[in-house]
JSON list of C-alpha atoms in Angstrom, two decimals:
[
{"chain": "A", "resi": 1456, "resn": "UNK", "atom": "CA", "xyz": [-3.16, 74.04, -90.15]},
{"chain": "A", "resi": 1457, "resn": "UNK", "atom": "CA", "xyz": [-5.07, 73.54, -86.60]},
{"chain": "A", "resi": 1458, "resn": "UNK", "atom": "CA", "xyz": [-3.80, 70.49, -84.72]},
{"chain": "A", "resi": 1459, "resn": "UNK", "atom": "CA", "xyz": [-5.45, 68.26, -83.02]},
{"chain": "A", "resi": 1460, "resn": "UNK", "atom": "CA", "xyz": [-4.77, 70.21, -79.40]},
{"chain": "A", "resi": 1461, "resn": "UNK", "atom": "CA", "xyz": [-5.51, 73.68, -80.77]},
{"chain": "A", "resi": 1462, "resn": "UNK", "atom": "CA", "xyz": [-9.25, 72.71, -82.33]},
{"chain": "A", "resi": 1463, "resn": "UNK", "atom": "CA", "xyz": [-9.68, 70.37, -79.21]},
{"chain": "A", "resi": 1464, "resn": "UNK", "atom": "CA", "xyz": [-9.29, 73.60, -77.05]},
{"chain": "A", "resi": 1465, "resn": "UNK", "atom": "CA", "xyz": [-11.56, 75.44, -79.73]},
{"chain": "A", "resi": 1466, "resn": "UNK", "atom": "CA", "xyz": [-14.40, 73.74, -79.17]},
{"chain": "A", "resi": 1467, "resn": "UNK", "atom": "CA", "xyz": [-14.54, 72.60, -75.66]},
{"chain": "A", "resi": 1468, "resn": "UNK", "atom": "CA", "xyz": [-16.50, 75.48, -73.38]},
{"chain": "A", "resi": 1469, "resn": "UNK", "atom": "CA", "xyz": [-14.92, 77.07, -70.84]},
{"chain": "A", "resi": 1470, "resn": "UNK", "atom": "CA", "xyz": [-15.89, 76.75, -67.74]},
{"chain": "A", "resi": 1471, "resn": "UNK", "atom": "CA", "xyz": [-17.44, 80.18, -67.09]},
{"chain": "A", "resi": 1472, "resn": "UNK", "atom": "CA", "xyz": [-19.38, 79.11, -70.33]},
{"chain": "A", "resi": 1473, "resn": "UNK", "atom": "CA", "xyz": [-20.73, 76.12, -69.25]},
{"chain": "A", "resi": 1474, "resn": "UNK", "atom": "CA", "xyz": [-21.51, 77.96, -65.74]},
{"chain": "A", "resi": 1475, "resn": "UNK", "atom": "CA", "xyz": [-23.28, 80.34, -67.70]},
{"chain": "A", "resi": 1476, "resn": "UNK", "atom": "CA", "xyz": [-24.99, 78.03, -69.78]},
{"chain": "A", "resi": 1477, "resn": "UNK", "atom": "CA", "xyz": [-26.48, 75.81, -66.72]},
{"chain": "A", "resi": 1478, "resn": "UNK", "atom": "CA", "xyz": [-27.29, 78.93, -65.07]},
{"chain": "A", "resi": 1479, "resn": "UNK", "atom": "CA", "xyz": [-29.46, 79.62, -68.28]},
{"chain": "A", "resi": 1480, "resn": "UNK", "atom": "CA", "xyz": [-31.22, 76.12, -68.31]},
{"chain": "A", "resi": 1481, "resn": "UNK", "atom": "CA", "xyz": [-32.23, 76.62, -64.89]},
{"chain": "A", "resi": 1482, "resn": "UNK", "atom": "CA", "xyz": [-34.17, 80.01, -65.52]},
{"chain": "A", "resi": 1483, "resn": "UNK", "atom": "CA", "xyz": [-35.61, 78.39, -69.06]},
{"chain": "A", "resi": 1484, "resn": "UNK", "atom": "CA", "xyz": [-37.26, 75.42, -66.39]},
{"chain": "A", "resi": 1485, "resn": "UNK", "atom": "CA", "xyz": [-38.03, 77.65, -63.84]},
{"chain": "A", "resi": 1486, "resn": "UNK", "atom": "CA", "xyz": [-39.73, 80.39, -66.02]},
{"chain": "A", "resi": 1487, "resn": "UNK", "atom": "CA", "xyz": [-42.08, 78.60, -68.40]},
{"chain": "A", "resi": 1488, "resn": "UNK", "atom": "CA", "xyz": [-42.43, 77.00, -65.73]},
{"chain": "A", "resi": 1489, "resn": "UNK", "atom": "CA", "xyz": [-41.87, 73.04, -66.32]},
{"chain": "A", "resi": 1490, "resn": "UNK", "atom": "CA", "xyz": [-43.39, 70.70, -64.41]},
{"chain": "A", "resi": 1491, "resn": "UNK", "atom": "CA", "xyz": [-41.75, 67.41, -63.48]},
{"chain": "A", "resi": 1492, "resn": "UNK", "atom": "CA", "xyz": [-42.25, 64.85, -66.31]},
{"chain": "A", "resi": 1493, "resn": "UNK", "atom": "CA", "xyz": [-42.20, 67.39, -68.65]},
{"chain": "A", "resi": 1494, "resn": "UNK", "atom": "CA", "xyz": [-39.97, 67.24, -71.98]},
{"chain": "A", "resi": 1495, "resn": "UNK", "atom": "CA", "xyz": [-37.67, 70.10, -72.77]},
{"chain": "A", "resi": 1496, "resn": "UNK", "atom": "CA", "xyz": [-37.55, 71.21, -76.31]},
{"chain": "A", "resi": 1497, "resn": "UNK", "atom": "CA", "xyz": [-34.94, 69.42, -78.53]},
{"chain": "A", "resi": 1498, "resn": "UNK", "atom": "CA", "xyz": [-31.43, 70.46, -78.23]},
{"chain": "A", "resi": 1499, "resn": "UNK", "atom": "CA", "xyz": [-31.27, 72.41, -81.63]},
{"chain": "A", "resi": 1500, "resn": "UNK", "atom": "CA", "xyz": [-33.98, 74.88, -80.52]},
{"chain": "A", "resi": 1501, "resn": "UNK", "atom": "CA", "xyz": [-32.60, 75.03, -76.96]},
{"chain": "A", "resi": 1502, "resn": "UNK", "atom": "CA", "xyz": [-29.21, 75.96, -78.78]},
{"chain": "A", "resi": 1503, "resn": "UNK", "atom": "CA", "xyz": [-30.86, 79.17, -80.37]},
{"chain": "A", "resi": 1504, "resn": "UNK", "atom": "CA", "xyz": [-33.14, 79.87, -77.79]},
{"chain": "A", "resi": 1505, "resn": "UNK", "atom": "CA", "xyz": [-29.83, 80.33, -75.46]},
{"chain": "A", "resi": 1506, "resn": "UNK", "atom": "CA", "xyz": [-27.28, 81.41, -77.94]},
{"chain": "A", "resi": 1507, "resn": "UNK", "atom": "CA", "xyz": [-24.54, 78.63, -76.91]},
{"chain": "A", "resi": 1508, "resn": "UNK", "atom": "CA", "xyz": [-22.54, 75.89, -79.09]},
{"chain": "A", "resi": 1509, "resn": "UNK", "atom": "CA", "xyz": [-23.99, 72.23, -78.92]},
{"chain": "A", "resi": 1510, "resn": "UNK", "atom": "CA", "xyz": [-20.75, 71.27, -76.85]},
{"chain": "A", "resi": 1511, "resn": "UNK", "atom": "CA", "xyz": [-21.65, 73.76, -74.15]},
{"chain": "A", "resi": 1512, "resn": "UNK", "atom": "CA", "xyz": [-25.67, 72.61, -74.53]},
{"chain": "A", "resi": 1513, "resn": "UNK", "atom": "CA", "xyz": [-24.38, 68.80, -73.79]},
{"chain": "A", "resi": 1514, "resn": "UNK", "atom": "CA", "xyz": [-22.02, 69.95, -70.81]},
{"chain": "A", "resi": 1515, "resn": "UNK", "atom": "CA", "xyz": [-25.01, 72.02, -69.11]},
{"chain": "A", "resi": 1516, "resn": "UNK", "atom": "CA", "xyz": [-27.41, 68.67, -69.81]},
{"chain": "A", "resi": 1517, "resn": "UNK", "atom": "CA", "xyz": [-24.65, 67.07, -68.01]},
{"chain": "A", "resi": 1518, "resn": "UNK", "atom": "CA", "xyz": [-24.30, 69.50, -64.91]},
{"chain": "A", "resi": 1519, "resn": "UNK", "atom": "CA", "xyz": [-27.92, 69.02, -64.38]},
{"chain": "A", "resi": 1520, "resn": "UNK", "atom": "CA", "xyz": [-28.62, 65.63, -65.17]},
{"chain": "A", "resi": 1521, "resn": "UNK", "atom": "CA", "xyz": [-26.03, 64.91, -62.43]},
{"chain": "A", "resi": 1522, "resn": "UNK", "atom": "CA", "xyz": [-27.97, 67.22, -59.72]},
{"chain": "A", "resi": 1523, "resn": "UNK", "atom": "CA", "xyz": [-30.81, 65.29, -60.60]},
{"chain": "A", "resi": 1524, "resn": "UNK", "atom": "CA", "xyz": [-33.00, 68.22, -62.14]},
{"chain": "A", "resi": 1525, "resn": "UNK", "atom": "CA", "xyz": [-33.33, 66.51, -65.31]},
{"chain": "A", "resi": 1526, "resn": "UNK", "atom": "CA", "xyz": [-33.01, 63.28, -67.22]},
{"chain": "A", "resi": 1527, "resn": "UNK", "atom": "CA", "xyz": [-32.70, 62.08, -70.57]},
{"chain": "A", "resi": 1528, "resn": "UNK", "atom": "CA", "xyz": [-33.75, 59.03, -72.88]},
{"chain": "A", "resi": 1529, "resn": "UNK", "atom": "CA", "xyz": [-31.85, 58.09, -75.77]},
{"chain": "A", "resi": 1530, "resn": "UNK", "atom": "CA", "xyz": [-34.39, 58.45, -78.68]},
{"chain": "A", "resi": 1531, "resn": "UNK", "atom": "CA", "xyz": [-37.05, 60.23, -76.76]},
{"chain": "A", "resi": 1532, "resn": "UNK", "atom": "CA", "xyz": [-35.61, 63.46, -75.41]},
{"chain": "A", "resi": 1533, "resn": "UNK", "atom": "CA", "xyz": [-34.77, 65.26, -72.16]},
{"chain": "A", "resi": 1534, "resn": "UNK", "atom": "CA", "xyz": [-37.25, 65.51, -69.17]},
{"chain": "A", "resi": 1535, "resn": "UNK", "atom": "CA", "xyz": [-37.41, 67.72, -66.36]},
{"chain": "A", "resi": 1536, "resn": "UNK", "atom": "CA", "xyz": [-37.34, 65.68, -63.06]},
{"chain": "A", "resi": 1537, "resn": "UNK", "atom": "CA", "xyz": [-37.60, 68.66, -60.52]},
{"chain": "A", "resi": 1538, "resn": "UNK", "atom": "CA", "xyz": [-36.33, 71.49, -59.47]},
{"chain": "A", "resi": 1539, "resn": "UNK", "atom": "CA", "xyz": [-33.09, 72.92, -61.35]},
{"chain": "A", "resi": 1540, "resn": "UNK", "atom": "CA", "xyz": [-31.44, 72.93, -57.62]},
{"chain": "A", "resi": 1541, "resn": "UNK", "atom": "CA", "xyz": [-31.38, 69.39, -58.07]},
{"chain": "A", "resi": 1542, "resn": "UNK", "atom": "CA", "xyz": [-33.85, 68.88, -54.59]},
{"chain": "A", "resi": 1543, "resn": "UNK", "atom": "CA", "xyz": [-36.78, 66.78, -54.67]},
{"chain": "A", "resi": 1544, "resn": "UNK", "atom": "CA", "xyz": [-39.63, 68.74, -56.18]},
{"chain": "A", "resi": 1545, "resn": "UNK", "atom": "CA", "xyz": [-43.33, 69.10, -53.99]},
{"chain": "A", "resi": 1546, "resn": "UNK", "atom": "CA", "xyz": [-44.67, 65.37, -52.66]},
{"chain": "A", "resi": 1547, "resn": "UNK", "atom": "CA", "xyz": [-41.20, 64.30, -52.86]},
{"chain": "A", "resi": 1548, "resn": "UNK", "atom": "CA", "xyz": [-39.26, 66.45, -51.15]},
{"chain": "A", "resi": 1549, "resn": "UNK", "atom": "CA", "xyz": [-42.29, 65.81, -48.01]},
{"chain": "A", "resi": 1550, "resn": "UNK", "atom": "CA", "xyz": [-41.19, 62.54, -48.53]},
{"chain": "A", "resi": 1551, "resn": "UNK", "atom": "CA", "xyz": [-37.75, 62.79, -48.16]},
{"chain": "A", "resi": 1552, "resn": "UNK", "atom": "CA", "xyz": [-38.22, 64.69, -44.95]},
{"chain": "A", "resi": 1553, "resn": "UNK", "atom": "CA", "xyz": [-40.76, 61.66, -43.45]},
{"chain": "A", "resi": 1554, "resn": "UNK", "atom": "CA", "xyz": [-38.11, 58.77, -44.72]},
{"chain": "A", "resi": 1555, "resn": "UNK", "atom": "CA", "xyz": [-35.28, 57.05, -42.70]},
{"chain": "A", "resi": 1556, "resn": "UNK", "atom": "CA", "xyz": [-32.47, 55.63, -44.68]},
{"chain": "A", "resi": 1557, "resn": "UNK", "atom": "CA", "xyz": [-33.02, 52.59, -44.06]},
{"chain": "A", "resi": 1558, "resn": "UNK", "atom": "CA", "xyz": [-36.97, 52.71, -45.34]},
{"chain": "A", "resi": 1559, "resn": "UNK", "atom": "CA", "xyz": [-35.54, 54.21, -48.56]},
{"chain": "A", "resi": 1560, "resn": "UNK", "atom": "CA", "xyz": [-33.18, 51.13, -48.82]},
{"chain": "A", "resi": 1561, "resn": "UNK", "atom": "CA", "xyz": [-36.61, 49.17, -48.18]},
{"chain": "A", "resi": 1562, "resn": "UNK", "atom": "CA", "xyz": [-38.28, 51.16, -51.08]},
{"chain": "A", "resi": 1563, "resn": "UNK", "atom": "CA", "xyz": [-35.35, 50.85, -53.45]},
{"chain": "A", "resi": 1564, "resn": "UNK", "atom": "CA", "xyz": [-35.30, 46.87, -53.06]},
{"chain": "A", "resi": 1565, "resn": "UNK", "atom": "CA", "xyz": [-39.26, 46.43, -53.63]},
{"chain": "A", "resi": 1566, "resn": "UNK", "atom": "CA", "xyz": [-38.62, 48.52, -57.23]},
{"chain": "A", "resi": 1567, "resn": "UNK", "atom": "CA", "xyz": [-35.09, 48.10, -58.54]},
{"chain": "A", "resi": 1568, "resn": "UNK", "atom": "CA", "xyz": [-34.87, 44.40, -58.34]},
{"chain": "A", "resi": 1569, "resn": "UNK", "atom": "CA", "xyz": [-38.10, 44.91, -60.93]},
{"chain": "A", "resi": 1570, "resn": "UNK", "atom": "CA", "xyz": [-36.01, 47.26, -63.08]},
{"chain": "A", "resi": 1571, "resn": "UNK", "atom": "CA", "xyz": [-33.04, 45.58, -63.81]},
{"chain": "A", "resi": 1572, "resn": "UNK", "atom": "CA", "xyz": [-35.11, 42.14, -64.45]},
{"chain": "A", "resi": 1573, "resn": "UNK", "atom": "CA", "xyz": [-37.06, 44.35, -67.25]},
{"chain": "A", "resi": 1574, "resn": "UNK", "atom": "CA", "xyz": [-33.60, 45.51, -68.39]},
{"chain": "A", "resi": 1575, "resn": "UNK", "atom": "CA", "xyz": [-32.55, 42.14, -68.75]},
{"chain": "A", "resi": 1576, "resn": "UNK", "atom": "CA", "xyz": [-35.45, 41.53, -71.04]},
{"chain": "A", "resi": 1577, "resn": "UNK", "atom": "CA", "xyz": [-35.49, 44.94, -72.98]},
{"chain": "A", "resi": 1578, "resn": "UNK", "atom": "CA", "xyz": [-32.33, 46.15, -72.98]},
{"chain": "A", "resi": 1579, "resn": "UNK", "atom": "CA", "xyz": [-30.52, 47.21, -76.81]},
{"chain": "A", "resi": 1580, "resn": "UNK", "atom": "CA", "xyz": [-26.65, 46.55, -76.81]},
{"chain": "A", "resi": 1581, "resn": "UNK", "atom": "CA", "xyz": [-26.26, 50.44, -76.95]},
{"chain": "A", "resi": 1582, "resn": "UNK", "atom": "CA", "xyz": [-28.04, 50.13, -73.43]},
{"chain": "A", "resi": 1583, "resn": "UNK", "atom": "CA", "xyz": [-25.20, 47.47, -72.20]},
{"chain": "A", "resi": 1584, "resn": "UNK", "atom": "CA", "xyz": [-22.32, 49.53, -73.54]},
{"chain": "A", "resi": 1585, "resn": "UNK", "atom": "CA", "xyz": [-23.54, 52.49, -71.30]},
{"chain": "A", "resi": 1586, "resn": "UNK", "atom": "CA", "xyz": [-23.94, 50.44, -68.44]},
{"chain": "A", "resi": 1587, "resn": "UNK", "atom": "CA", "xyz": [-20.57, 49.18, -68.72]},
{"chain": "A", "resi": 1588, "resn": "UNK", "atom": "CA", "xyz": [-19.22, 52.53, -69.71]},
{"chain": "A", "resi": 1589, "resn": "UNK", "atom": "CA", "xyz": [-20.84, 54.03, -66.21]},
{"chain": "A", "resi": 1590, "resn": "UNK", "atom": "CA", "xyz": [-19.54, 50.76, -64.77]},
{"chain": "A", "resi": 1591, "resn": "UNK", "atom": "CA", "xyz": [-15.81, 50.80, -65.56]},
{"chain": "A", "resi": 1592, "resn": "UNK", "atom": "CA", "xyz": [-15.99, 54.89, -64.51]},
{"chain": "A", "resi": 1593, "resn": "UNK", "atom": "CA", "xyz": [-17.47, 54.01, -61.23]},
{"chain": "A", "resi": 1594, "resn": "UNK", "atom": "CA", "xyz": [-14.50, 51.68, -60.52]},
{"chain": "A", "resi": 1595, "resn": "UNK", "atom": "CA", "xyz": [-12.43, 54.18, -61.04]},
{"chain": "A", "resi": 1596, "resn": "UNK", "atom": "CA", "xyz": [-13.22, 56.77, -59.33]},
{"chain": "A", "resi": 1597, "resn": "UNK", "atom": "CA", "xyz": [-10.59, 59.08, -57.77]},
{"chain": "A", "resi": 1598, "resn": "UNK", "atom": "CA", "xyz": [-12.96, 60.12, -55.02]},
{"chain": "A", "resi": 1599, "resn": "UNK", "atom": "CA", "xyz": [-16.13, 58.78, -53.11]},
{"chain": "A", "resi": 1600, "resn": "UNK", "atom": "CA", "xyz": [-18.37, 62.19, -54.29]},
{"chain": "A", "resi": 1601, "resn": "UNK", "atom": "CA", "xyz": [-17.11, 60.93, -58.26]},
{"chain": "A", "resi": 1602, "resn": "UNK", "atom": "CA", "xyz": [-17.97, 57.46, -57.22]},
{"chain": "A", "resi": 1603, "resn": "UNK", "atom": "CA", "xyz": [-21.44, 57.99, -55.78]},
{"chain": "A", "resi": 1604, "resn": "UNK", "atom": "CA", "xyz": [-22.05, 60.38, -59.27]},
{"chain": "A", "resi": 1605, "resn": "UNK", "atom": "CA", "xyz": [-21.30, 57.54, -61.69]},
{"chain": "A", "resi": 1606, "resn": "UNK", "atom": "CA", "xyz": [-22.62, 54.83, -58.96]},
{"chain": "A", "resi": 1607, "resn": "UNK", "atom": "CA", "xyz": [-25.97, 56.85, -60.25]},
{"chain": "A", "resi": 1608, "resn": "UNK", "atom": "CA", "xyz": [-25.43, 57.18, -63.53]},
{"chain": "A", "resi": 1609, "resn": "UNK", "atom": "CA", "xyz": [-24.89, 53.09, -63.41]},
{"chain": "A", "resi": 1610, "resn": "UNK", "atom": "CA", "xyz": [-28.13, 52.29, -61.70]},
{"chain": "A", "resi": 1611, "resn": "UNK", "atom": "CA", "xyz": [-29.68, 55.16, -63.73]},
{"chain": "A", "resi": 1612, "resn": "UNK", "atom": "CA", "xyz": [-28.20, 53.10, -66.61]},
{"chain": "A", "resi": 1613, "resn": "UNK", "atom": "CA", "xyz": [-30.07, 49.95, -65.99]},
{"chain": "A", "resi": 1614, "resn": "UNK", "atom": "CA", "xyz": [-33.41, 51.71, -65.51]},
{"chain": "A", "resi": 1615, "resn": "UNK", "atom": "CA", "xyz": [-33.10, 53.23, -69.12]},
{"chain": "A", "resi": 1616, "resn": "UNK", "atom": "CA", "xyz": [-32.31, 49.98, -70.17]},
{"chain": "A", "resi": 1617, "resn": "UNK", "atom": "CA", "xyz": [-35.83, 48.69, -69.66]},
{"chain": "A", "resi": 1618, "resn": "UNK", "atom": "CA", "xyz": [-37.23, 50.79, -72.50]},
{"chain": "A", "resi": 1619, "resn": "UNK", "atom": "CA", "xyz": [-39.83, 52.09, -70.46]},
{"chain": "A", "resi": 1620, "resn": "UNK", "atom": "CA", "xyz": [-40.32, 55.71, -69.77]},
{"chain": "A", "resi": 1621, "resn": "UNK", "atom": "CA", "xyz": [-42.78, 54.96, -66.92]},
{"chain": "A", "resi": 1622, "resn": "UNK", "atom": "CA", "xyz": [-40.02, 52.87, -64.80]},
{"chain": "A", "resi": 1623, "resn": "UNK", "atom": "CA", "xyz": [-37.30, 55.24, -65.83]},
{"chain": "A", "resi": 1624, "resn": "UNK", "atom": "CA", "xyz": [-39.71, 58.19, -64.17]},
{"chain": "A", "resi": 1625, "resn": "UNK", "atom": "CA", "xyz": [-39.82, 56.08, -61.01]},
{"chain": "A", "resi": 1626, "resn": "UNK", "atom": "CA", "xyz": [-36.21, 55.65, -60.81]},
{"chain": "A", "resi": 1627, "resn": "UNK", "atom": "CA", "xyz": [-35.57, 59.19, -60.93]},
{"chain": "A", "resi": 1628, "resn": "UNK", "atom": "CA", "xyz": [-38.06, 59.98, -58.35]},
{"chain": "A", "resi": 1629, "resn": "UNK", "atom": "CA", "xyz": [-36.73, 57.64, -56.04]},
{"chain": "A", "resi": 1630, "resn": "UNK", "atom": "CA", "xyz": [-33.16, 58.41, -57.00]},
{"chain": "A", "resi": 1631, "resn": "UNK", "atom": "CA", "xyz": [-34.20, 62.21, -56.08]},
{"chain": "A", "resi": 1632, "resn": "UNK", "atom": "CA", "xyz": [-35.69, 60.83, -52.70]},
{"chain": "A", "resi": 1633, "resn": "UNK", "atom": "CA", "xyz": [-32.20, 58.57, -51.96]},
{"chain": "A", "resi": 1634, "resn": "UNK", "atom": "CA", "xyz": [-30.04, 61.16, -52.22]},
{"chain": "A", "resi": 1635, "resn": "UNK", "atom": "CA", "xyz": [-31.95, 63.86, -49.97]},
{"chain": "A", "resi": 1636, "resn": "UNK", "atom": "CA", "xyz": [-32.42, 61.20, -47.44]},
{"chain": "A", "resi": 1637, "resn": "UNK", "atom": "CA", "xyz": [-28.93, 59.02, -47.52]},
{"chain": "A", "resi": 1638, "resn": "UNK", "atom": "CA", "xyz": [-26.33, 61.36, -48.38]},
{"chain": "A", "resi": 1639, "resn": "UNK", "atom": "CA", "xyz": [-26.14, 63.14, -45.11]},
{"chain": "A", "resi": 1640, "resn": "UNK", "atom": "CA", "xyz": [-26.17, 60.04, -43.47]},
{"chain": "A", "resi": 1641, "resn": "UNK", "atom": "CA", "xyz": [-23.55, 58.14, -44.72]},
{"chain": "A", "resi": 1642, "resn": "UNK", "atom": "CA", "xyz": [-19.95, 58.72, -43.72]},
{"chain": "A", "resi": 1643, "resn": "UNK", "atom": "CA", "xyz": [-16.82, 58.04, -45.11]},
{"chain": "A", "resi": 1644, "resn": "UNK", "atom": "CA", "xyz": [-13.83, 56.79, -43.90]},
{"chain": "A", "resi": 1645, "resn": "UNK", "atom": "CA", "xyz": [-11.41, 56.93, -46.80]},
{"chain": "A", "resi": 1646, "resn": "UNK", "atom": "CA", "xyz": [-10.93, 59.28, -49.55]},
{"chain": "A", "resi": 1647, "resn": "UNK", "atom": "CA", "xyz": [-12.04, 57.19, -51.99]},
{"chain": "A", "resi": 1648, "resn": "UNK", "atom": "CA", "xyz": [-13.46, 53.47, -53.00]},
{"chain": "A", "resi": 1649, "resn": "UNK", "atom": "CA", "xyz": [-11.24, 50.32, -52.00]},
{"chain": "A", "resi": 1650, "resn": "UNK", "atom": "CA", "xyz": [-10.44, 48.41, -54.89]},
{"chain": "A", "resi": 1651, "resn": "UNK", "atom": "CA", "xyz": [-11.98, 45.67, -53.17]},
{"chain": "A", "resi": 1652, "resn": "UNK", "atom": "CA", "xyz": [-15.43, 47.95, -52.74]},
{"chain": "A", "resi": 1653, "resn": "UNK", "atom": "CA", "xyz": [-17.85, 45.23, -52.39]},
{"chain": "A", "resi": 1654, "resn": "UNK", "atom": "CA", "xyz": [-19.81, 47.36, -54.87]},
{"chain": "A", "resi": 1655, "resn": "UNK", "atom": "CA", "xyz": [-17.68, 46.62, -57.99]},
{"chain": "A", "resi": 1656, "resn": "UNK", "atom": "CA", "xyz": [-18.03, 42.67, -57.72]},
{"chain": "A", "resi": 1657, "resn": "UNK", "atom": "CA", "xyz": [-22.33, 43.50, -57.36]},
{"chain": "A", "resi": 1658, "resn": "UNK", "atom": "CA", "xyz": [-22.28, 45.80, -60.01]},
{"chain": "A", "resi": 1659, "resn": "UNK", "atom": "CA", "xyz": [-20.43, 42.91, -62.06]},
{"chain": "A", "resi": 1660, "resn": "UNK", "atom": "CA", "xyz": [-23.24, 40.36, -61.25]},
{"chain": "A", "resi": 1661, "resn": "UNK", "atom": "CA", "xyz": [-25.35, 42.95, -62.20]},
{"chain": "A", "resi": 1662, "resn": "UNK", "atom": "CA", "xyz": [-24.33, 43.68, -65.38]},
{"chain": "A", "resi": 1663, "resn": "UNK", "atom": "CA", "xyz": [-23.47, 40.35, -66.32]},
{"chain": "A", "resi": 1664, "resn": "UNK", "atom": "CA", "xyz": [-26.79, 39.16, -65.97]},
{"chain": "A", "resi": 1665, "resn": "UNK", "atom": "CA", "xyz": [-28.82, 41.70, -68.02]},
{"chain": "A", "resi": 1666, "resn": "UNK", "atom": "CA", "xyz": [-26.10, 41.27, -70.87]},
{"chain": "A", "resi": 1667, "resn": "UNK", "atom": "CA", "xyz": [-27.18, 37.33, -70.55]},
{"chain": "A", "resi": 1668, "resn": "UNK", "atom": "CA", "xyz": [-30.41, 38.42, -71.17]},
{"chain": "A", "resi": 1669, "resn": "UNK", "atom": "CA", "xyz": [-31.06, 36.46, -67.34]},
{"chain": "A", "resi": 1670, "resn": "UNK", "atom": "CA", "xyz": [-33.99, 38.53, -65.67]},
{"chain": "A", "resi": 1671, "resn": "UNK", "atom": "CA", "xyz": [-34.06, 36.03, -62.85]},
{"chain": "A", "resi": 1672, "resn": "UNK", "atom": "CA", "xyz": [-30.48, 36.55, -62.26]},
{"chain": "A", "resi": 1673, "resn": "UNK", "atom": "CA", "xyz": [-30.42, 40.43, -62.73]},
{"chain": "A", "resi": 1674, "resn": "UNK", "atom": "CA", "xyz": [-33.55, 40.49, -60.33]},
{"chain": "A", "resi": 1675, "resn": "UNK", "atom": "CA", "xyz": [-31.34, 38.41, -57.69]},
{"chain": "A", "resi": 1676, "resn": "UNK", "atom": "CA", "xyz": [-28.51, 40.10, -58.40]},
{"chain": "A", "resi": 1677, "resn": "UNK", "atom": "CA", "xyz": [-29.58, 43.77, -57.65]},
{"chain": "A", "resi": 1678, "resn": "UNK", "atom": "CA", "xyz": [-31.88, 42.65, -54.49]},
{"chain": "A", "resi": 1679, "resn": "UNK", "atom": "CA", "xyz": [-28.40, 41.04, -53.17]},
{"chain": "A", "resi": 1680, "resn": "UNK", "atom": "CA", "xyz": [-26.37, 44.77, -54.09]},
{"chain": "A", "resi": 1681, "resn": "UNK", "atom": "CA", "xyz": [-28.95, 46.83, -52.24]},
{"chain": "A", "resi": 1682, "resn": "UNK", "atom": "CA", "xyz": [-29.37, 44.63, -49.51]},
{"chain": "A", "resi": 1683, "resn": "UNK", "atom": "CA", "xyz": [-25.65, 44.28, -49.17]},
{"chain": "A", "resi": 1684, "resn": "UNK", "atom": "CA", "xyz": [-25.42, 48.52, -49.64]},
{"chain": "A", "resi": 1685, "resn": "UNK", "atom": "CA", "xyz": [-28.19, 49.32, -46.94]},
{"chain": "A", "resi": 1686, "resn": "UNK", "atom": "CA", "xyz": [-26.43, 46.44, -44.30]},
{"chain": "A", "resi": 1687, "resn": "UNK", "atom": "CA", "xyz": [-23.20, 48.25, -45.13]},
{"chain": "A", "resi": 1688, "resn": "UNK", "atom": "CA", "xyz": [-24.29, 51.56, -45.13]},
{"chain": "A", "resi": 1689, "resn": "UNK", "atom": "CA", "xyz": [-26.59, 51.28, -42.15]},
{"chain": "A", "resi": 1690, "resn": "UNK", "atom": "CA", "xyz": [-26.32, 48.03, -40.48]},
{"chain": "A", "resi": 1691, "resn": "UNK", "atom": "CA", "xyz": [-29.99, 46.94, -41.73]},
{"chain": "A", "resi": 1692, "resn": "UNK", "atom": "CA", "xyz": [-31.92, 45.49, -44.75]}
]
């Protein structure tokens, strides 16, 4: 009989697999070609289309979703939101290039604020368990590069939350824009998070609110995090 270990290690895709298989995804975007917005067919056709197990499919989704080429809504499917390199596709990659940090910071507290109020109205109990999941995995985080991926999928969390496939668009385009334009800025002085990461205790507030169905809250509590995240980050609001 298989144990548990031996069909664990069975199905899980090796890693030259799951290279393989993002590599694939990438020329499937880039040949049709997809534009951003655009929904990708559902995973059993992109299964057969590219030959690979459903565990591999997931992992590539994964690899991608976490460059930023693509996103995905539970219910509605996966979307292409730019190029597979994970860079900010045509207007918004101009933008990056015109942006300081600290506007983006100004941009990202005139929209999320509005997001995570809208979550806070919308937002299923699935959608709270996965902001808590990317919550909790944030926290902890053996490294600021894991942190800053699952800091993403958190806020990324929230904007699905809203049920609305127009402000989850507008997240990822400004998520896209945020990371060209702030991750070369910031620097790090420690290999990882504090425990006492002012971050956690927002992201708390945060999360409490939109699970207390409190939009005013939420709303006051995300304006406070990204004000308190661009003063930190860049000594201005």
């Amino acid at each position: 009989m298989t144990n548990g270990r031996t069909m664990d290690a069975l199905t899980r895709p090796a890693p030259a697999e799951r290279l393989d298989a993002v590599s694939a995804l990438r020329a499937l975007i880039a040949d049709r070609p997809y534009a951003p917005g655009d929904r990708l067919p559902p995973e059993r056709e992109l299964i057969v289309s590219l030959g690979i197990s459903r565990a591999t499919l997931r992992k590539a989704l994964d690899a991608l979703e976490r460059e930023g080429a693509i996103w995905r809504h539970v219910g509605k499917g996966t979307f292409v939101a730019g190029h597979a390199n994970g860079r900010p596709a045509g207007g918004l990659d101009m933008l990056s290039r015109s942006l300081t940090p600290v506007r983006m910071m100004r941009a990202r507290l005139c929209i999320e604020p509005a997001i995570a109020r809208e979550a806070a109205i919308n937002a299923s109990q699935a959608a709270i368990v996965g902001i808590r999941r990317a919550q909790d995995r944030a926290r902890t985080a053996l490294s600021w590069r894991a942190y800053e991926a699952q800091d993403d999928a958190l806020h990324r969390a929230i904007a699905e939350a809203t049920d609305n496939i127009l402000l989850l668009s507008l997240f990822d385009q400004l998520n896209q824009v945020r990371r060209a334009v702030a991750w070369d800025a910031v620097i790090r002085v420690s290999d990882r998070p504090p425990a006492e990461h002012p971050s956690f205790a927002e992201h708390d507030r945060i999360a409490a609110a939109i699970e207390a169905r409190d939009p005013a809250a939420a709303q006051d509590a995300m304006r406070r995090h990204i004000g308190s995240v661009s003063a930190r980050l860049f000594g201005e609001v």
